[in-house]
Short mmCIF file of C-alpha atoms in Angstrom, two decimals:
data_model
loop_
_atom_site.label_atom_id
_atom_site.label_comp_id
_atom_site.label_asym_id
_atom_site.label_seq_id
_atom_site.Cartn_x
_atom_site.Cartn_y
_atom_site.Cartn_z
CA UNK A 1 14.51 -5.64 13.54
CA UNK A 2 12.55 -8.05 11.11
CA UNK A 3 10.15 -5.43 10.53
CA UNK A 4 6.63 -7.27 9.44
CA UNK A 5 6.92 -10.61 8.63
CA UNK A 6 4.19 -12.62 7.26
CA UNK A 7 3.57 -16.67 6.44
CA UNK A 8 3.16 -18.51 4.45
CA UNK A 9 4.84 -16.40 1.13
CA UNK A 10 2.89 -18.90 -1.04
CA UNK A 11 -0.32 -21.10 -0.69
CA UNK A 12 -2.51 -23.07 -2.93
CA UNK A 13 -5.86 -23.90 -1.69
CA UNK A 14 -8.75 -25.91 -3.25
CA UNK A 15 -12.35 -24.09 -3.08
CA UNK A 16 -14.04 -24.27 0.34
CA UNK A 17 -10.66 -25.06 2.14
CA UNK A 18 -9.74 -22.79 5.18
CA UNK A 19 -6.45 -21.19 5.85
CA UNK A 20 -5.10 -18.41 8.40
CA UNK A 21 -2.61 -16.31 7.23
CA UNK A 22 -0.22 -15.15 9.80
CA UNK A 23 1.36 -11.33 10.42
CA UNK A 24 3.82 -9.86 12.97
CA UNK A 25 5.53 -6.87 13.49
CA UNK A 26 8.08 -5.78 16.00
CA UNK A 27 8.22 -2.34 15.57
CA UNK A 28 5.36 -1.04 18.54
CA UNK A 29 3.02 0.26 15.99
CA UNK A 30 -0.69 0.15 17.61
CA UNK A 31 -2.25 -0.03 13.77
CA UNK A 32 -2.00 -2.90 11.44
CA UNK A 33 -3.60 -3.91 8.09
CA UNK A 34 -4.61 -6.51 5.82
CA UNK A 35 -4.37 -5.74 2.08
CA UNK A 36 -4.91 -7.41 -1.07
CA UNK A 37 -3.57 -6.46 -4.27
CA UNK A 38 -5.00 -7.70 -7.69
CA UNK A 39 -3.83 -6.88 -11.12
CA UNK A 40 -5.31 -3.25 -12.52
CA UNK A 41 -7.07 -2.99 -8.83
CA UNK A 42 -4.22 -1.66 -6.65
CA UNK A 43 -4.01 -2.25 -3.06
CA UNK A 44 -7.83 -2.96 -1.46
CA UNK A 45 -8.36 -2.96 2.62
CA UNK A 46 -9.57 -5.99 3.95
CA UNK A 47 -9.42 -4.96 7.71
CA UNK A 48 -7.43 -3.33 9.88
CA UNK A 49 -6.64 -2.80 13.81
CA UNK A 50 -6.26 0.75 15.04
CA UNK A 51 -5.06 -0.77 18.51
CA UNK A 52 -4.79 -3.80 20.24
CA UNK A 53 -8.38 -5.18 20.85
CA UNK A 54 -10.01 -3.26 17.88
CA UNK A 55 -10.85 -4.87 14.43
CA UNK A 56 -12.47 -2.83 11.48
CA UNK A 57 -13.81 -3.41 7.98
CA UNK A 58 -12.05 -1.94 5.26
CA UNK A 59 -13.09 -1.86 1.60
CA UNK A 60 -13.57 -5.69 1.07
CA UNK A 61 -14.11 -7.50 4.16
CA UNK A 62 -16.41 -10.37 2.97
CA UNK A 63 -15.22 -13.86 2.89
CA UNK A 64 -12.46 -12.94 5.87
CA UNK A 65 -11.89 -12.52 9.59
CA UNK A 66 -9.43 -11.40 11.26
CA UNK A 67 -7.75 -11.36 14.78
CA UNK A 68 -5.64 -8.87 16.57
CA UNK A 69 -4.16 -11.70 18.83
CA UNK A 70 -1.60 -8.76 20.74
CA UNK A 71 -0.10 -5.79 20.15
CA UNK A 72 2.44 -7.59 17.54
CA UNK A 73 0.19 -9.90 15.70
CA UNK A 74 -2.83 -9.62 13.22
CA UNK A 75 -4.16 -12.77 11.78
CA UNK A 76 -6.41 -13.16 8.78
CA UNK A 77 -8.81 -16.05 8.16
CA UNK A 78 -10.25 -17.38 5.15
CA UNK A 79 -13.01 -20.07 6.19
CA UNK A 80 -14.24 -21.12 3.26
CA UNK A 81 -11.92 -19.95 0.08
CA UNK A 82 -13.03 -18.98 -3.30
CA UNK A 83 -11.37 -18.49 -6.48
CA UNK A 84 -12.28 -14.74 -6.23
CA UNK A 85 -9.85 -14.42 -3.41
CA UNK A 86 -6.68 -15.50 -5.31
CA UNK A 87 -4.62 -12.85 -4.89
CA UNK A 88 -1.60 -11.10 -3.10
CA UNK A 89 -2.05 -10.31 0.60
CA UNK A 90 -0.02 -7.84 2.43
CA UNK A 91 0.04 -6.86 6.26
CA UNK A 92 1.10 -3.82 6.99
CA UNK A 93 1.62 -1.56 10.28
CA UNK A 94 2.30 1.66 10.91
CA UNK A 95 0.68 4.71 9.43
CA UNK A 96 -2.28 5.88 11.96
CA UNK A 97 -1.84 8.29 15.01
CA UNK A 98 1.68 9.80 14.63
CA UNK A 99 3.17 6.63 13.24
CA UNK A 100 3.79 8.39 9.54
CA UNK A 101 5.29 5.59 7.51
CA UNK A 102 3.19 2.46 6.98
CA UNK A 103 5.62 -0.62 6.65
CA UNK A 104 4.52 -3.70 4.42
CA UNK A 105 5.28 -7.32 5.21
CA UNK A 106 6.90 -9.34 2.06
CA UNK A 107 3.10 -10.76 0.77
CA UNK A 108 1.56 -14.05 0.61
CA UNK A 109 0.48 -15.08 -2.90
CA UNK A 110 -2.59 -17.22 -2.52
CA UNK A 111 -4.33 -19.04 -5.43
CA UNK A 112 -7.72 -20.80 -5.09
CA UNK A 113 -8.75 -23.40 -7.23
CA UNK B 1 -16.52 6.62 -2.22
CA UNK B 2 -13.34 8.60 -1.58
CA UNK B 3 -10.73 8.03 -4.59
CA UNK B 4 -7.38 8.17 -5.82
CA UNK B 5 -6.32 8.22 -9.66
CA UNK B 6 -3.27 7.60 -11.47
CA UNK B 7 -2.30 6.93 -15.03
CA UNK B 8 -1.49 2.92 -15.09
CA UNK B 9 1.18 3.80 -17.72
CA UNK B 10 3.44 2.30 -18.85
CA UNK B 11 5.20 5.57 -18.36
CA UNK B 12 8.56 5.15 -20.58
CA UNK B 13 11.56 7.76 -19.94
CA UNK B 14 14.89 7.69 -20.95
CA UNK B 15 17.95 7.26 -18.49
CA UNK B 16 18.73 10.71 -17.25
CA UNK B 17 15.55 12.31 -17.87
CA UNK B 18 12.92 13.74 -15.42
CA UNK B 19 9.74 11.33 -14.85
CA UNK B 20 6.84 12.83 -13.77
CA UNK B 21 4.07 10.79 -11.96
CA UNK B 22 0.55 12.21 -11.34
CA UNK B 23 -2.32 11.48 -9.15
CA UNK B 24 -5.64 13.28 -8.22
CA UNK B 25 -7.80 12.47 -5.17
CA UNK B 26 -11.42 13.15 -4.65
CA UNK B 27 -11.69 13.82 -0.93
CA UNK B 28 -11.01 17.36 0.09
CA UNK B 29 -10.69 16.29 3.72
CA UNK B 30 -7.24 14.48 2.75
CA UNK B 31 -4.39 15.98 4.73
CA UNK B 32 -1.67 12.96 4.37
CA UNK B 33 -0.04 12.31 0.85
CA UNK B 34 2.39 9.44 0.31
CA UNK B 35 4.27 7.87 -2.39
CA UNK B 36 5.38 4.33 -2.64
CA UNK B 37 7.69 2.40 -5.02
CA UNK B 38 6.69 -0.94 -5.82
CA UNK B 39 9.24 -3.37 -7.72
CA UNK B 40 7.75 -6.46 -9.33
CA UNK B 41 6.83 -9.34 -7.13
CA UNK B 42 7.93 -7.10 -3.87
CA UNK B 43 5.85 -5.28 -1.20
CA UNK B 44 5.46 -0.99 -1.28
CA UNK B 45 8.04 1.00 0.43
CA UNK B 46 7.66 4.47 1.17
CA UNK B 47 9.79 6.80 -0.76
CA UNK B 48 8.05 10.26 0.15
CA UNK B 49 5.32 11.95 2.16
CA UNK B 50 3.75 15.71 1.97
CA UNK B 51 1.37 17.57 3.91
CA UNK B 52 1.66 20.96 2.96
CA UNK B 53 1.01 22.94 -0.42
CA UNK B 54 4.17 23.33 -2.36
CA UNK B 55 7.36 21.34 -3.05
CA UNK B 56 9.00 18.79 -1.09
CA UNK B 57 12.48 17.66 -2.39
CA UNK B 58 14.18 14.48 -1.07
CA UNK B 59 17.50 13.74 -3.15
CA UNK B 60 16.54 13.03 -6.59
CA UNK B 61 12.71 12.93 -5.42
CA UNK B 62 10.45 16.04 -5.52
CA UNK B 63 7.13 15.64 -4.39
CA UNK B 64 4.35 18.41 -5.16
CA UNK B 65 1.30 19.14 -3.63
CA UNK B 66 -1.50 21.48 -4.94
CA UNK B 67 -4.72 20.82 -2.65
CA UNK B 68 -6.91 23.47 -4.48
CA UNK B 69 -6.71 21.40 -7.47
CA UNK B 70 -6.32 17.95 -5.55
CA UNK B 71 -3.46 16.94 -7.40
CA UNK B 72 -0.36 15.71 -6.09
CA UNK B 73 3.03 14.55 -8.23
CA UNK B 74 6.00 13.00 -8.28
CA UNK B 75 9.09 13.90 -9.84
CA UNK B 76 12.00 11.91 -10.34
CA UNK B 77 15.12 13.62 -11.78
CA UNK B 78 17.94 11.94 -13.49
CA UNK B 79 15.82 8.78 -13.50
CA UNK B 80 17.91 5.37 -13.71
CA UNK B 81 16.79 1.73 -15.08
CA UNK B 82 16.86 1.02 -11.50
CA UNK B 83 13.98 3.59 -10.82
CA UNK B 84 11.93 1.29 -13.22
CA UNK B 85 9.04 0.29 -10.83
CA UNK B 86 5.36 0.90 -10.10
CA UNK B 87 4.73 4.00 -8.07
CA UNK B 88 1.74 3.98 -5.55
CA UNK B 89 0.11 7.16 -4.60
CA UNK B 90 -1.69 6.99 -1.25
CA UNK B 91 -4.07 9.66 0.49
CA UNK B 92 -5.41 10.13 4.13
CA UNK B 93 -6.96 12.30 6.52
CA UNK B 94 -5.73 12.93 9.86
CA UNK B 95 -7.87 10.05 11.50
CA UNK B 96 -8.44 7.93 8.79
CA UNK B 97 -6.82 5.03 6.74
CA UNK B 98 -4.49 5.27 3.64
CA UNK B 99 -6.50 5.16 0.09
CA UNK B 100 -4.32 3.85 -2.29
CA UNK B 101 -4.23 4.73 -6.15
CA UNK B 102 -3.80 1.88 -8.86
CA UNK B 103 -0.34 2.95 -9.47
CA UNK B 104 1.52 4.37 -12.62
CA UNK B 105 3.97 1.86 -14.03
CA UNK B 106 7.46 3.66 -14.97
CA UNK B 107 9.89 2.70 -17.10
CA UNK B 108 13.51 3.82 -17.79
CA UNK B 109 15.25 2.66 -20.56
CA UNK B 110 19.14 3.01 -21.07
#
């Protein structure tokens, strides 16, 4: 089992460029999440999907969109990147409705110039 | 706004000592409490969870929960340099998502 995988691991964008962060899990979890982590701010929830076909906003959704493509995959899109979106992005799965543990992917380090 | 608060540290303890990490939360409806460990440059990993008041032990780790005081702690006995990491407290209600604290950085020195 690969657990939660994310691509890419690193990315540098220019202001205004767009990109999609990919996430996949092979643990048959219903719920999936996207977080960003900034120094001194902890993990902040961007969007989550409690089940296939549903998505909901988290604490900091502005500037992002998500797609729950199927049960395994949950992508995060930046339509027009801004320097304030420079961060480490983590995808996670599990943690709701009986899946006690939330498993995290390895993260994507994004820099927006 | 539901909040989870932790002292950012660093908390420095000598090898072999007990490290005590603390967390307070604001939502009295919270029912599930988690401790994650995050090494520098890595992703968080779950080390303990607790639902009921009292203590829960797992090896060198003990989680303590006091719902009346809205307080959860993590004790690490016989601390090792390999325990040096940031420890994240996370809290949720039954049907809600996790709310994370900002983490406490622990340094264990030989």
